[in-house]
XYZ file of C-alpha atoms in Angstrom:
123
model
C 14.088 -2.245 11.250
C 13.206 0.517 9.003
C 15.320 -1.008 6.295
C 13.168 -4.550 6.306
C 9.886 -3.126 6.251
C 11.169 -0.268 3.346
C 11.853 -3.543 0.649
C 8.192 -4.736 1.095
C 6.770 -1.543 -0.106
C 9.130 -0.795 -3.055
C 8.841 -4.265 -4.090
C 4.954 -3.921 -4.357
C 5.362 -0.844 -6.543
C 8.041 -2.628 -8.824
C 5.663 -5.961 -9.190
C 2.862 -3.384 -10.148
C 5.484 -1.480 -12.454
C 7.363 -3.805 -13.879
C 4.058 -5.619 -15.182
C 2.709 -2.813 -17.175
C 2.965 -2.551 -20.875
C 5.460 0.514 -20.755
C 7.861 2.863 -19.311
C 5.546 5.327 -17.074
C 2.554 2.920 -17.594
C 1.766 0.169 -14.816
C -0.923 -2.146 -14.180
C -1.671 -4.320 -11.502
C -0.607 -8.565 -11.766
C -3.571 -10.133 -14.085
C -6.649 -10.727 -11.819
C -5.870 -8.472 -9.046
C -7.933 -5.364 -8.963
C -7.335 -1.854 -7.510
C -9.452 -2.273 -4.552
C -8.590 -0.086 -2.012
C -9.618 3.015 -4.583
C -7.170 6.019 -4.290
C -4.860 6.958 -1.159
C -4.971 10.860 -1.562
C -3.325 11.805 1.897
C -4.817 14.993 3.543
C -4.165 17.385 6.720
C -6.798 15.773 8.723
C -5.514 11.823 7.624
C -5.298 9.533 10.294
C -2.610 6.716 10.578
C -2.972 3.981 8.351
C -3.959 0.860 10.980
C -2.799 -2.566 9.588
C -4.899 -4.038 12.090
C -8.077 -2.929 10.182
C -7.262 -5.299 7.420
C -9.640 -8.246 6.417
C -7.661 -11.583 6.715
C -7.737 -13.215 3.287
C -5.447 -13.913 0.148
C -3.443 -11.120 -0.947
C -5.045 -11.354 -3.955
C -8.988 -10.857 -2.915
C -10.411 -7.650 -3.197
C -10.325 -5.835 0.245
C -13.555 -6.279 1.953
C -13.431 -2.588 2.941
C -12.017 -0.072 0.227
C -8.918 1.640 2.140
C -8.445 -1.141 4.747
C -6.635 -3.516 3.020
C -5.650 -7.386 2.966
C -3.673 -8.982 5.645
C -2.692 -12.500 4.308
C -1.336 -14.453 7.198
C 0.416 -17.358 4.628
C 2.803 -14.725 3.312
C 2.438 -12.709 6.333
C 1.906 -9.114 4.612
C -0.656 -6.756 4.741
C -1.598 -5.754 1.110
C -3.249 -2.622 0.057
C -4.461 -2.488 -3.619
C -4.778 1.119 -4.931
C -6.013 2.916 -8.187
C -3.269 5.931 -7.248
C -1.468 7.176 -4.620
C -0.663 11.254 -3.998
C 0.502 12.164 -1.130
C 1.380 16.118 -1.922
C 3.721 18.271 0.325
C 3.086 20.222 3.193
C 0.518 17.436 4.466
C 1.230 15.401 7.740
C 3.505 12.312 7.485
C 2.127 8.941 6.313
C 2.367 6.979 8.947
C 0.907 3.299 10.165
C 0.077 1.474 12.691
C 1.594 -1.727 12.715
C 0.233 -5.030 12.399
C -0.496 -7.402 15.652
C 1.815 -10.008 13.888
C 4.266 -7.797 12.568
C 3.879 -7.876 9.201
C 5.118 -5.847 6.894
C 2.758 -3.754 4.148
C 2.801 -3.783 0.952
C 1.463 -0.880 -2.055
C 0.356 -1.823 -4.932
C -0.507 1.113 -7.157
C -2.397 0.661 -11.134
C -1.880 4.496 -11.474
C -0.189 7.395 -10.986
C 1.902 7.770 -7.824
C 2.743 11.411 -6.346
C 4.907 11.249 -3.024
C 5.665 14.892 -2.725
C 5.386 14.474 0.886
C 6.690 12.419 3.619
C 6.245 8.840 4.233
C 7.340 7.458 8.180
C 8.136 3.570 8.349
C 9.406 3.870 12.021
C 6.614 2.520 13.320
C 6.578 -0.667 11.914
């Protein structure tokens, strides 16, 4: 299980990588904008609830910076970020999964830091 919802996530940052003009540069697919702002993961951070995604195109602009899109055609929740740092010594990431079950995708048009941990058992 951990295995199937790992490829969603990785995939979103390689679409967001792989798009950008050069190595160590990214930007997000034309159109789509970073609109989740910045996931900078702290002591006190709570789970990340898939639930609280809008339902919508994976391509709209989340309704509510930091919640997300869930888009029920592709079934995937999609969160669009500015940057990602999640530094060490801070709690897991971790998520609450989706009522249907889909996985999440990260797409990230800046810098991403994982120093710490990041827990897909949940999903």
């Amino acid at each position: 299980m951990v295995h199937r919802r790992l490829i969603p996530i990785l995939l979103g940052v390689l679409s967001a990588t792989l798009h950008g003009p050069s190595f160590g540069q990214c930007t997000l697919l034309d159109g789509v904008t970073p609109s989740d702002g910045a996931l900078t993961w702290t002591a006190g951070s709570l789970p990340i609830d898939l639930n609280d995604a809008c339902v919508g195109s994976w391509d709209t602009p989340s309704a509510v910076p930091g919640q997300g899109v869930y888009d029920p055609e592709l079934w995937v929740v999609v969160y669009k970020y500015d940057s990602v740092d999640i530094p060490s010594g801070t709690p897991p990431v971790t998520f609450l999964p989706h009522y249907s079950g889909a996985p999440v995708v990260w797409l990230v048009d800046g810098d991403v830091t994982i120093a710490g941990e990041v827990r897909l058992d949940a999903l």
